[in-house]
PDB file of C-alpha atoms in Angstrom:
ATOM      1  CA  UNK T   1       0.000   0.000   0.000  1.00 43.00           C
ATOM      2  CA  UNK T   2       1.292   3.397  -0.982  1.00 40.00           C
ATOM      3  CA  UNK T   3      -0.304   6.167   1.085  1.00 39.00           C
ATOM      4  CA  UNK T   4       0.390   9.863   1.286  1.00 39.00           C
ATOM      5  CA  UNK T   5      -0.861  12.142   4.024  1.00 39.00           C
ATOM      6  CA  UNK T   6      -0.894  15.843   3.297  1.00 39.00           C
ATOM      7  CA  UNK T   7      -1.639  18.356   6.007  1.00 40.00           C
ATOM      8  CA  UNK T   8      -2.156  22.078   5.485  1.00 40.00           C
ATOM      9  CA  UNK T   9      -2.940  24.702   8.139  1.00 41.00           C
ATOM     10  CA  UNK T  10      -5.269  27.627   7.363  1.00 38.00           C
ATOM     11  CA  UNK T  11      -5.567  29.747  10.479  1.00 38.00           C
ATOM     12  CA  UNK T  12      -7.719  27.620  12.807  1.00 39.00           C
ATOM     13  CA  UNK T  13      -8.803  25.174  10.110  1.00 36.00           C
ATOM     14  CA  UNK T  14      -6.886  22.093   9.032  1.00 37.00           C
ATOM     15  CA  UNK T  15      -7.231  20.380   5.661  1.00 38.00           C
ATOM     16  CA  UNK T  16      -6.113  16.757   5.760  1.00 37.00           C
ATOM     17  CA  UNK T  17      -5.927  14.829   2.483  1.00 40.00           C
ATOM     18  CA  UNK T  18      -5.296  11.077   2.245  1.00 40.00           C
ATOM     19  CA  UNK T  19      -4.303   9.478  -1.050  1.00 39.00           C
ATOM     20  CA  UNK T  20      -4.399   5.663  -1.254  1.00 40.00           C
ATOM     21  CA  UNK T  21      -3.034   4.579  -4.626  1.00 37.00           C
ATOM     22  CA  UNK T  22      -3.867   0.870  -4.164  1.00 40.00           C
ATOM     23  CA  UNK T  23      -7.470   1.321  -3.107  1.00 38.00           C
ATOM     24  CA  UNK T  24      -7.995   4.222  -5.506  1.00 39.00           C
ATOM     25  CA  UNK T  25      -9.616   6.429  -2.902  1.00 37.00           C
ATOM     26  CA  UNK T  26      -9.060   9.988  -1.857  1.00 38.00           C
ATOM     27  CA  UNK T  27     -10.048  11.100   1.624  1.00 41.00           C
ATOM     28  CA  UNK T  28     -10.371  14.763   2.480  1.00 39.00           C
ATOM     29  CA  UNK T  29     -11.525  16.373   5.689  1.00 38.00           C
ATOM     30  CA  UNK T  30     -11.528  19.839   7.200  1.00 35.00           C
ATOM     31  CA  UNK T  31     -11.530  20.211  10.941  1.00 36.00           C
ATOM     32  CA  UNK T  32     -11.662  22.963  13.524  1.00 35.00           C
ATOM     33  CA  UNK T  33     -11.453  20.940  16.743  1.00 35.00           C
ATOM     34  CA  UNK T  34     -14.476  18.993  15.462  1.00 31.00           C
ATOM     35  CA  UNK T  35     -14.918  17.159  12.176  1.00 32.00           C
ATOM     36  CA  UNK T  36     -16.786  19.316   9.669  1.00 33.00           C
ATOM     37  CA  UNK T  37     -16.618  17.446   6.396  1.00 33.00           C
ATOM     38  CA  UNK T  38     -15.296  14.172   5.061  1.00 32.00           C
ATOM     39  CA  UNK T  39     -15.467  12.916   1.486  1.00 35.00           C
ATOM     40  CA  UNK T  40     -14.174   9.838  -0.312  1.00 37.00           C
ATOM     41  CA  UNK T  41     -13.904   9.780  -4.071  1.00 34.00           C
ATOM     42  CA  UNK T  42     -13.282   6.752  -6.302  1.00 36.00           C
ATOM     43  CA  UNK T  43     -10.603   7.266  -8.891  1.00 36.00           C
ATOM     44  CA  UNK T  44     -10.345   5.977 -12.419  1.00 34.00           C
ATOM     45  CA  UNK T  45      -8.972   2.422 -12.762  1.00 38.00           C
ATOM     46  CA  UNK T  46      -5.246   2.390 -12.389  1.00 38.00           C
ATOM     47  CA  UNK T  47      -2.525   2.415 -13.564  1.00 37.00           C
ATOM     48  CA  UNK T  48      -3.341   5.781 -15.083  1.00 35.00           C
ATOM     49  CA  UNK T  49      -2.933   9.521 -14.667  1.00 35.00           C
ATOM     50  CA  UNK T  50      -5.786  11.476 -13.196  1.00 32.00           C
ATOM     51  CA  UNK T  51      -6.589  15.025 -12.298  1.00 32.00           C
ATOM     52  CA  UNK T  52      -8.341  15.730  -9.024  1.00 32.00           C
ATOM     53  CA  UNK T  53      -9.983  18.942  -8.015  1.00 33.00           C
ATOM     54  CA  UNK T  54     -11.868  18.778  -4.751  1.00 31.00           C
ATOM     55  CA  UNK T  55     -13.650  21.746  -3.205  1.00 31.00           C
ATOM     56  CA  UNK T  56     -14.467  21.483   0.479  1.00 32.00           C
ATOM     57  CA  UNK T  57     -16.508  24.114   2.334  1.00 33.00           C
ATOM     58  CA  UNK T  58     -15.653  24.298   6.011  1.00 35.00           C
ATOM     59  CA  UNK T  59     -17.751  27.287   7.040  1.00 35.00           C
ATOM     60  CA  UNK T  60     -19.836  29.895   5.200  1.00 37.00           C
ATOM     61  CA  UNK T  61     -17.591  32.025   2.994  1.00 36.00           C
ATOM     62  CA  UNK T  62     -14.657  29.650   3.632  1.00 34.00           C
ATOM     63  CA  UNK T  63     -13.732  27.427   0.714  1.00 31.00           C
ATOM     64  CA  UNK T  64     -10.625  25.300   0.439  1.00 32.00           C
ATOM     65  CA  UNK T  65      -9.510  23.832  -2.879  1.00 36.00           C
ATOM     66  CA  UNK T  66      -7.105  20.953  -3.452  1.00 33.00           C
ATOM     67  CA  UNK T  67      -6.001  20.588  -7.071  1.00 35.00           C
ATOM     68  CA  UNK T  68      -3.163  18.288  -8.117  1.00 36.00           C
ATOM     69  CA  UNK T  69      -2.112  16.077 -11.002  1.00 37.00           C
ATOM     70  CA  UNK T  70      -1.141  12.632  -9.747  1.00 36.00           C
ATOM     71  CA  UNK T  71       0.397   9.444 -11.102  1.00 40.00           C
ATOM     72  CA  UNK T  72      -0.875   6.274  -9.470  1.00 38.00           C
ATOM     73  CA  UNK T  73       2.525   4.576  -9.807  1.00 43.00           C
ATOM     74  CA  UNK T  74       4.681   7.592  -8.949  1.00 41.00           C
ATOM     75  CA  UNK T  75       6.616   7.848  -5.648  1.00 43.00           C
ATOM     76  CA  UNK T  76       4.978   9.546  -2.664  1.00 44.00           C
ATOM     77  CA  UNK T  77       4.565  13.294  -2.940  1.00 42.00           C
ATOM     78  CA  UNK T  78       7.469  15.255  -1.423  1.00 43.00           C
ATOM     79  CA  UNK T  79       7.162  16.705   2.021  1.00 47.00           C
ATOM     80  CA  UNK T  80       6.255  20.391   1.554  1.00 53.00           C
ATOM     81  CA  UNK T  81       5.927  21.272   5.217  1.00 63.00           C
ATOM     82  CA  UNK T  82       7.723  24.540   5.929  1.00 70.00           C
ATOM     83  CA  UNK T  83      10.662  24.180   8.342  1.00 79.00           C
ATOM     84  CA  UNK T  84      10.079  25.163  11.947  1.00 90.00           C
ATOM     85  CA  UNK T  85      12.525  27.804  13.216  1.00 95.00           C
ATOM     86  CA  UNK T  86      14.664  27.026  16.274  1.00 96.00           C
ATOM     87  CA  UNK T  87      13.816  28.618  19.582  1.00 97.00           C
ATOM     88  CA  UNK T  88      16.144  31.041  21.308  1.00 97.00           C
ATOM     89  CA  UNK T  89      18.551  28.959  23.405  1.00 96.00           C
ATOM     90  CA  UNK T  90      17.585  29.237  27.086  1.00 95.00           C
ATOM     91  CA  UNK T  91      21.158  30.111  28.058  1.00 95.00           C
ATOM     92  CA  UNK T  92      21.487  32.958  25.537  1.00 96.00           C
ATOM     93  CA  UNK T  93      23.453  35.944  26.838  1.00 97.00           C
ATOM     94  CA  UNK T  94      21.588  39.256  26.780  1.00 98.00           C
ATOM     95  CA  UNK T  95      22.903  42.689  27.740  1.00 97.00           C
ATOM     96  CA  UNK T  96      20.614  45.689  27.525  1.00 96.00           C
ATOM     97  CA  UNK T  97      21.653  48.308  24.932  1.00 96.00           C
ATOM     98  CA  UNK T  98      24.232  46.012  23.323  1.00 98.00           C
ATOM     99  CA  UNK T  99      22.022  44.514  20.627  1.00 98.00           C
ATOM    100  CA  UNK T 100      24.908  44.088  18.167  1.00 99.00           C
ATOM    101  CA  UNK T 101      26.709  41.833  20.653  1.00 99.00           C
ATOM    102  CA  UNK T 102      23.580  39.933  21.691  1.00 98.00           C
ATOM    103  CA  UNK T 103      22.925  39.113  18.039  1.00 99.00           C
ATOM    104  CA  UNK T 104      26.602  38.296  17.437  1.00 99.00           C
ATOM    105  CA  UNK T 105      26.456  35.620  20.136  1.00 99.00           C
ATOM    106  CA  UNK T 106      23.151  34.215  18.851  1.00 99.00           C
ATOM    107  CA  UNK T 107      24.487  34.097  15.278  1.00 99.00           C
ATOM    108  CA  UNK T 108      27.594  32.301  16.539  1.00 98.00           C
ATOM    109  CA  UNK T 109      25.439  29.618  18.141  1.00 98.00           C
ATOM    110  CA  UNK T 110      23.172  29.211  15.110  1.00 98.00           C
ATOM    111  CA  UNK T 111      26.135  29.014  12.722  1.00 98.00           C
ATOM    112  CA  UNK T 112      27.633  26.242  14.855  1.00 97.00           C
ATOM    113  CA  UNK T 113      24.529  24.068  14.492  1.00 97.00           C
ATOM    114  CA  UNK T 114      24.406  21.917  11.372  1.00 96.00           C
ATOM    115  CA  UNK T 115      20.654  21.347  11.674  1.00 95.00           C
ATOM    116  CA  UNK T 116      20.098  25.109  11.374  1.00 96.00           C
ATOM    117  CA  UNK T 117      22.654  25.795   8.635  1.00 95.00           C
ATOM    118  CA  UNK T 118      21.253  23.016   6.445  1.00 94.00           C
ATOM    119  CA  UNK T 119      17.762  24.552   6.489  1.00 94.00           C
ATOM    120  CA  UNK T 120      18.330  28.254   6.955  1.00 96.00           C
ATOM    121  CA  UNK T 121      20.401  31.129   5.677  1.00 97.00           C
ATOM    122  CA  UNK T 122      21.472  32.977   8.832  1.00 98.00           C
ATOM    123  CA  UNK T 123      21.765  36.751   8.402  1.00 98.00           C
ATOM    124  CA  UNK T 124      22.094  39.844  10.564  1.00 99.00           C
ATOM    125  CA  UNK T 125      20.287  43.134   9.877  1.00 99.00           C
ATOM    126  CA  UNK T 126      21.324  46.556  11.177  1.00 99.00           C
ATOM    127  CA  UNK T 127      18.435  49.034  11.286  1.00 98.00           C
ATOM    128  CA  UNK T 128      19.396  52.715  11.059  1.00 98.00           C
ATOM    129  CA  UNK T 129      19.479  55.706   8.700  1.00 97.00           C
ATOM    130  CA  UNK T 130      21.686  58.669   7.799  1.00 95.00           C
ATOM    131  CA  UNK T 131      20.692  60.631  10.894  1.00 95.00           C
ATOM    132  CA  UNK T 132      20.679  57.603  13.216  1.00 97.00           C
ATOM    133  CA  UNK T 133      17.057  58.226  14.254  1.00 97.00           C
ATOM    134  CA  UNK T 134      14.821  55.269  13.402  1.00 97.00           C
ATOM    135  CA  UNK T 135      11.297  54.856  14.770  1.00 98.00           C
ATOM    136  CA  UNK T 136      10.303  51.399  16.028  1.00 98.00           C
ATOM    137  CA  UNK T 137       7.189  50.220  17.831  1.00 98.00           C
ATOM    138  CA  UNK T 138       6.600  47.319  20.221  1.00 98.00           C
ATOM    139  CA  UNK T 139      10.026  47.451  21.818  1.00 98.00           C
ATOM    140  CA  UNK T 140      10.564  46.461  25.443  1.00 97.00           C
ATOM    141  CA  UNK T 141      12.465  49.685  26.200  1.00 95.00           C
ATOM    142  CA  UNK T 142       9.166  51.506  26.803  1.00 93.00           C
ATOM    143  CA  UNK T 143       5.551  51.416  25.630  1.00 92.00           C
ATOM    144  CA  UNK T 144       4.684  52.805  22.231  1.00 93.00           C
ATOM    145  CA  UNK T 145       7.257  54.490  20.052  1.00 95.00           C
ATOM    146  CA  UNK T 146      11.022  54.215  20.534  1.00 97.00           C
ATOM    147  CA  UNK T 147      13.598  56.071  18.457  1.00 97.00           C
ATOM    148  CA  UNK T 148      16.919  54.237  18.282  1.00 97.00           C
ATOM    149  CA  UNK T 149      20.188  55.395  16.775  1.00 97.00           C
ATOM    150  CA  UNK T 150      20.422  51.839  15.461  1.00 98.00           C
ATOM    151  CA  UNK T 151      19.079  48.396  16.217  1.00 98.00           C
ATOM    152  CA  UNK T 152      20.200  44.872  15.303  1.00 99.00           C
ATOM    153  CA  UNK T 153      18.184  41.719  14.639  1.00 99.00           C
ATOM    154  CA  UNK T 154      18.903  38.204  13.383  1.00 99.00           C
ATOM    155  CA  UNK T 155      17.124  36.675  10.393  1.00 99.00           C
ATOM    156  CA  UNK T 156      16.578  33.092   9.292  1.00 98.00           C
ATOM    157  CA  UNK T 157      15.616  32.702   5.636  1.00 96.00           C
ATOM    158  CA  UNK T 158      14.914  29.252   4.114  1.00 94.00           C
ATOM    159  CA  UNK T 159      17.591  28.139   1.697  1.00 88.00           C
ATOM    160  CA  UNK T 160      16.768  28.154  -2.005  1.00 70.00           C
ATOM    161  CA  UNK T 161      16.024  24.828  -3.641  1.00 42.00           C
ATOM    162  CA  UNK T 162      18.901  22.495  -4.352  1.00 42.00           C
ATOM    163  CA  UNK T 163      16.547  20.309  -6.403  1.00 41.00           C
ATOM    164  CA  UNK T 164      13.274  20.741  -8.255  1.00 38.00           C
ATOM    165  CA  UNK T 165      11.128  19.146  -5.545  1.00 40.00           C
ATOM    166  CA  UNK T 166      11.742  21.733  -2.844  1.00 43.00           C
ATOM    167  CA  UNK T 167      12.011  25.478  -2.708  1.00 50.00           C
ATOM    168  CA  UNK T 168      11.449  28.292  -0.264  1.00 51.00           C
ATOM    169  CA  UNK T 169       8.563  29.898  -2.133  1.00 53.00           C
ATOM    170  CA  UNK T 170       5.866  30.584   0.406  1.00 55.00           C
ATOM    171  CA  UNK T 171       8.087  29.632   3.351  1.00 78.00           C
ATOM    172  CA  UNK T 172       8.458  32.287   6.009  1.00 90.00           C
ATOM    173  CA  UNK T 173      11.587  34.101   7.062  1.00 96.00           C
ATOM    174  CA  UNK T 174      11.921  34.539  10.823  1.00 98.00           C
ATOM    175  CA  UNK T 175      13.146  37.416  12.974  1.00 99.00           C
ATOM    176  CA  UNK T 176      14.964  37.199  16.313  1.00 99.00           C
ATOM    177  CA  UNK T 177      14.880  40.443  18.285  1.00 99.00           C
ATOM    178  CA  UNK T 178      15.820  40.350  21.964  1.00 98.00           C
ATOM    179  CA  UNK T 179      14.192  43.746  22.516  1.00 98.00           C
ATOM    180  CA  UNK T 180      10.785  43.256  20.946  1.00 98.00           C
ATOM    181  CA  UNK T 181       7.473  42.724  22.711  1.00 98.00           C
ATOM    182  CA  UNK T 182       6.498  40.337  19.919  1.00 98.00           C
ATOM    183  CA  UNK T 183       7.128  36.595  20.202  1.00 97.00           C
ATOM    184  CA  UNK T 184      10.696  35.556  19.456  1.00 97.00           C
ATOM    185  CA  UNK T 185      11.060  34.301  16.851  1.00 98.00           C
ATOM    186  CA  UNK T 186       8.227  35.748  14.785  1.00 97.00           C
ATOM    187  CA  UNK T 187       7.738  35.812  11.037  1.00 97.00           C
ATOM    188  CA  UNK T 188       9.279  38.674   9.113  1.00 98.00           C
ATOM    189  CA  UNK T 189       5.824  39.632   7.892  1.00 96.00           C
ATOM    190  CA  UNK T 190       4.541  40.012  11.457  1.00 97.00           C
ATOM    191  CA  UNK T 191       7.680  41.795  12.607  1.00 98.00           C
ATOM    192  CA  UNK T 192       7.522  44.386   9.832  1.00 98.00           C
ATOM    193  CA  UNK T 193       3.796  44.983  10.340  1.00 97.00           C
ATOM    194  CA  UNK T 194       4.048  45.562  14.105  1.00 98.00           C
ATOM    195  CA  UNK T 195       7.468  47.205  14.353  1.00 98.00           C
ATOM    196  CA  UNK T 196       7.024  49.652  11.449  1.00 98.00           C
ATOM    197  CA  UNK T 197       3.218  50.148  11.382  1.00 96.00           C
ATOM    198  CA  UNK T 198       3.138  53.640   9.844  1.00 93.00           C
ATOM    199  CA  UNK T 199       6.530  53.686   8.191  1.00 90.00           C
ATOM    200  CA  UNK T 200       5.333  55.323   4.989  1.00 89.00           C
ATOM    201  CA  UNK T 201       3.712  58.182   6.923  1.00 94.00           C
ATOM    202  CA  UNK T 202       6.801  59.046   8.955  1.00 95.00           C
ATOM    203  CA  UNK T 203       9.066  61.990   8.174  1.00 96.00           C
ATOM    204  CA  UNK T 204      12.078  60.810   6.211  1.00 95.00           C
ATOM    205  CA  UNK T 205      14.380  61.423   9.171  1.00 95.00           C
ATOM    206  CA  UNK T 206      12.652  58.612  11.117  1.00 97.00           C
ATOM    207  CA  UNK T 207      12.385  56.042   8.322  1.00 97.00           C
ATOM    208  CA  UNK T 208      14.449  52.874   8.604  1.00 97.00           C
ATOM    209  CA  UNK T 209      17.014  51.314   6.314  1.00 97.00           C
ATOM    210  CA  UNK T 210      18.320  47.783   6.706  1.00 98.00           C
ATOM    211  CA  UNK T 211      21.887  46.595   6.211  1.00 98.00           C
ATOM    212  CA  UNK T 212      21.538  42.832   5.675  1.00 98.00           C
ATOM    213  CA  UNK T 213      24.724  40.825   6.192  1.00 98.00           C
ATOM    214  CA  UNK T 214      25.327  37.060   5.952  1.00 98.00           C
ATOM    215  CA  UNK T 215      26.141  35.781   9.427  1.00 98.00           C
ATOM    216  CA  UNK T 216      29.598  34.374   8.503  1.00 98.00           C
ATOM    217  CA  UNK T 217      30.610  37.795   7.149  1.00 98.00           C
ATOM    218  CA  UNK T 218      29.382  39.519  10.289  1.00 98.00           C
ATOM    219  CA  UNK T 219      31.051  37.081  12.662  1.00 99.00           C
ATOM    220  CA  UNK T 220      34.365  37.359  10.862  1.00 98.00           C
ATOM    221  CA  UNK T 221      34.537  41.127  10.335  1.00 98.00           C
ATOM    222  CA  UNK T 222      32.716  42.730  13.265  1.00 98.00           C
ATOM    223  CA  UNK T 223      34.723  44.507  15.960  1.00 98.00           C
ATOM    224  CA  UNK T 224      33.646  46.756  18.811  1.00 98.00           C
ATOM    225  CA  UNK T 225      35.624  48.248  21.662  1.00 96.00           C
ATOM    226  CA  UNK T 226      32.338  49.612  23.103  1.00 96.00           C
ATOM    227  CA  UNK T 227      33.630  53.171  22.918  1.00 94.00           C
ATOM    228  CA  UNK T 228      30.301  54.275  21.431  1.00 95.00           C
ATOM    229  CA  UNK T 229      28.743  53.587  24.845  1.00 95.00           C
ATOM    230  CA  UNK T 230      31.155  55.734  26.842  1.00 92.00           C
ATOM    231  CA  UNK T 231      29.695  58.784  28.558  1.00 83.00           C
ATOM    232  CA  UNK T 232      31.422  61.872  29.926  1.00 68.00           C
ATOM    233  CA  UNK T 233      31.036  62.413  33.654  1.00 56.00           C
ATOM    234  CA  UNK T 234      30.935  66.176  33.076  1.00 45.00           C
ATOM    235  CA  UNK T 235      28.506  66.237  30.156  1.00 42.00           C
ATOM    236  CA  UNK T 236      24.875  65.373  29.788  1.00 43.00           C
ATOM    237  CA  UNK T 237      23.954  62.296  27.796  1.00 41.00           C
ATOM    238  CA  UNK T 238      21.339  62.914  25.102  1.00 39.00           C
ATOM    239  CA  UNK T 239      18.698  60.233  24.636  1.00 40.00           C
ATOM    240  CA  UNK T 240      15.363  60.004  22.898  1.00 35.00           C
ATOM    241  CA  UNK T 241      12.549  59.510  25.340  1.00 33.00           C
ATOM    242  CA  UNK T 242       9.034  59.063  23.872  1.00 31.00           C
ATOM    243  CA  UNK T 243       7.492  59.997  27.186  1.00 30.00           C
ATOM    244  CA  UNK T 244       3.786  59.314  27.652  1.00 29.00           C
ATOM    245  CA  UNK T 245       3.285  57.553  24.322  1.00 31.00           C
ATOM    246  CA  UNK T 246       0.315  55.213  24.031  1.00 34.00           C
ATOM    247  CA  UNK T 247       1.361  51.630  23.267  1.00 34.00           C
ATOM    248  CA  UNK T 248      -1.891  50.924  21.483  1.00 38.00           C
ATOM    249  CA  UNK T 249      -1.833  53.951  19.192  1.00 42.00           C
ATOM    250  CA  UNK T 250       1.029  54.128  16.659  1.00 40.00           C
ATOM    251  CA  UNK T 251      -0.220  57.470  15.296  1.00 43.00           C
ATOM    252  CA  UNK T 252       1.810  59.536  17.743  1.00 44.00           C
ATOM    253  CA  UNK T 253       4.014  62.562  17.314  1.00 46.00           C
ATOM    254  CA  UNK T 254       7.769  62.223  17.132  1.00 44.00           C
ATOM    255  CA  UNK T 255       9.419  62.099  20.568  1.00 43.00           C
ATOM    256  CA  UNK T 256      11.097  65.182  21.918  1.00 36.00           C
ATOM    257  CA  UNK T 257      14.786  65.230  22.633  1.00 31.00           C
ATOM    258  CA  UNK T 258      15.395  65.411  26.341  1.00 31.00           C
ATOM    259  CA  UNK T 259      18.492  65.405  28.510  1.00 36.00           C
ATOM    260  CA  UNK T 260      19.322  62.917  31.192  1.00 38.00           C
ATOM    261  CA  UNK T 261      22.204  62.979  33.587  1.00 34.00           C
ATOM    262  CA  UNK T 262      24.270  59.783  33.566  1.00 40.00           C
ATOM    263  CA  UNK T 263      26.925  59.464  36.238  1.00 40.00           C
ATOM    264  CA  UNK T 264      28.290  56.114  35.091  1.00 45.00           C
ATOM    265  CA  UNK T 265      31.231  55.930  32.692  1.00 85.00           C
ATOM    266  CA  UNK T 266      29.161  53.779  30.356  1.00 91.00           C
ATOM    267  CA  UNK T 267      25.746  54.949  29.261  1.00 91.00           C
ATOM    268  CA  UNK T 268      24.618  51.383  29.987  1.00 93.00           C
ATOM    269  CA  UNK T 269      26.674  48.741  31.833  1.00 94.00           C
ATOM    270  CA  UNK T 270      28.724  46.671  29.344  1.00 96.00           C
ATOM    271  CA  UNK T 271      28.680  42.866  29.119  1.00 96.00           C
ATOM    272  CA  UNK T 272      30.881  40.917  31.493  1.00 95.00           C
ATOM    273  CA  UNK T 273      32.784  39.139  28.710  1.00 97.00           C
ATOM    274  CA  UNK T 274      35.662  40.726  26.703  1.00 97.00           C
ATOM    275  CA  UNK T 275      34.947  43.046  23.782  1.00 97.00           C
ATOM    276  CA  UNK T 276      34.264  41.234  20.509  1.00 98.00           C
ATOM    277  CA  UNK T 277      36.687  41.248  17.587  1.00 98.00           C
ATOM    278  CA  UNK T 278      36.081  38.824  14.715  1.00 98.00           C
ATOM    279  CA  UNK T 279      38.996  36.787  13.325  1.00 98.00           C
ATOM    280  CA  UNK T 280      39.304  38.731  10.048  1.00 98.00           C
ATOM    281  CA  UNK T 281      38.998  42.065  11.847  1.00 97.00           C
ATOM    282  CA  UNK T 282      41.730  40.955  14.226  1.00 97.00           C
ATOM    283  CA  UNK T 283      43.987  39.987  11.319  1.00 97.00           C
ATOM    284  CA  UNK T 284      43.562  43.468   9.842  1.00 96.00           C
ATOM    285  CA  UNK T 285      44.218  45.158  13.181  1.00 96.00           C
ATOM    286  CA  UNK T 286      40.706  46.598  13.430  1.00 95.00           C
ATOM    287  CA  UNK T 287      39.690  47.438  16.993  1.00 95.00           C
ATOM    288  CA  UNK T 288      36.259  48.859  16.273  1.00 96.00           C
ATOM    289  CA  UNK T 289      34.204  49.238  13.091  1.00 97.00           C
ATOM    290  CA  UNK T 290      30.657  49.097  14.456  1.00 98.00           C
ATOM    291  CA  UNK T 291      29.517  52.569  13.473  1.00 96.00           C
ATOM    292  CA  UNK T 292      31.376  53.025  10.170  1.00 95.00           C
ATOM    293  CA  UNK T 293      31.160  49.530   8.692  1.00 96.00           C
ATOM    294  CA  UNK T 294      27.744  48.414   9.926  1.00 98.00           C
ATOM    295  CA  UNK T 295      25.551  51.183  11.356  1.00 97.00           C
ATOM    296  CA  UNK T 296      26.346  53.899   8.795  1.00 94.00           C
ATOM    297  CA  UNK T 297      23.858  53.854   5.920  1.00 91.00           C
ATOM    298  CA  UNK T 298      25.520  56.482   3.709  1.00 75.00           C
ATOM    299  CA  UNK T 299      28.772  58.378   3.249  1.00 46.00           C
ATOM    300  CA  UNK T 300      28.223  60.786   6.138  1.00 39.00           C
ATOM    301  CA  UNK T 301      29.082  60.606   9.791  1.00 37.00           C
ATOM    302  CA  UNK T 302      32.507  58.994   9.592  1.00 38.00           C
ATOM    303  CA  UNK T 303      34.107  59.613  12.978  1.00 38.00           C
ATOM    304  CA  UNK T 304      37.660  59.054  11.776  1.00 37.00           C
ATOM    305  CA  UNK T 305      39.627  61.377   9.501  1.00 39.00           C
ATOM    306  CA  UNK T 306      39.849  59.151   6.463  1.00 37.00           C
ATOM    307  CA  UNK T 307      38.714  58.989   2.886  1.00 41.00           C
ATOM    308  CA  UNK T 308      35.288  57.436   2.750  1.00 39.00           C
ATOM    309  CA  UNK T 309      36.366  54.818   0.190  1.00 43.00           C
ATOM    310  CA  UNK T 310      38.825  53.480   2.759  1.00 55.00           C
ATOM    311  CA  UNK T 311      35.993  52.492   5.090  1.00 62.00           C
ATOM    312  CA  UNK T 312      34.949  48.931   4.253  1.00 85.00           C
ATOM    313  CA  UNK T 313      31.255  48.183   4.713  1.00 92.00           C
ATOM    314  CA  UNK T 314      29.433  44.875   4.560  1.00 96.00           C
ATOM    315  CA  UNK T 315      26.149  43.494   3.272  1.00 96.00           C
ATOM    316  CA  UNK T 316      23.489  45.311   1.258  1.00 96.00           C
ATOM    317  CA  UNK T 317      21.423  48.316   2.337  1.00 96.00           C
ATOM    318  CA  UNK T 318      17.669  48.103   1.678  1.00 97.00           C
ATOM    319  CA  UNK T 319      14.701  50.348   2.336  1.00 96.00           C
ATOM    320  CA  UNK T 320      11.646  48.843   4.022  1.00 97.00           C
ATOM    321  CA  UNK T 321      10.059  47.581   0.806  1.00 96.00           C
ATOM    322  CA  UNK T 322      13.356  46.124  -0.345  1.00 97.00           C
ATOM    323  CA  UNK T 323      13.777  44.447   3.025  1.00 97.00           C
ATOM    324  CA  UNK T 324      10.255  43.032   2.828  1.00 96.00           C
ATOM    325  CA  UNK T 325      10.992  41.628  -0.636  1.00 95.00           C
ATOM    326  CA  UNK T 326      14.304  40.164   0.558  1.00 96.00           C
ATOM    327  CA  UNK T 327      12.559  38.342   3.396  1.00 95.00           C
ATOM    328  CA  UNK T 328      10.101  36.752   0.950  1.00 86.00           C
ATOM    329  CA  UNK T 329      12.504  36.064  -1.935  1.00 65.00           C
TER     330      UNK T 329
END
């Protein structure tokens, strides 16, 4: 007996199809906790080719169609179930305000796992813009709107097909953000919708760009001495504070720039482990390249006195629509 069981999830409804090539029957049922419909259809005498098109109504205005050309003597249909993304390791290291290092450590762990690398393309995305003022919603830093100078997330994108029976069309890319109020991981579609809900209506100075970098490139070339987090004991530290913003209403005004006194040497306490310097960065004698090579989205804002062509950057810079397309490519 050669049987194939296909299972497809539509929101709360499940379509289960059973193909029995020896008995020449096709079973199809739709369920939502309770059985709604079940049908069995005789097929033409085999061996032969046949075309099936079954329409099953689960609820009013809900119609599910299964349409496939089959060969009674062909091998079982390939497994088309989308891969399930890995959960965040329970022992993951997290340090507030050091998102680039949190993601570096997570990418290191994912790149070390063969089961992840075989299914997923691991990438890192820096979110910023020319003025280093990007508006994000649903962050744990505070309710409502937060304006970061930059933010960093990890992405898992299904690998492209290595054969004609499998591809990543329709499979979701997943986002890992240690500072989001959304589930981690969540699909890229959900992350974009809830983190950038009114992106097109924002002033240009608050719109986000995305530098997408393959994880191996990031792990090898990234270096940070954490100097960007140093504060001056005698100067005020400027931060963006969207005070009093309503978490449930994204249509808020831009936050005002306020001043806060910070007595600590670091604006936020650094991680307890040594500063990160990737192997290729170490070979080149690079001590820090966070802001120029990764955060910077254009040719302005270089802190060092150097020709801009001498600053090596990594990955590709995309606007929101380009990033959305990349996630679903």
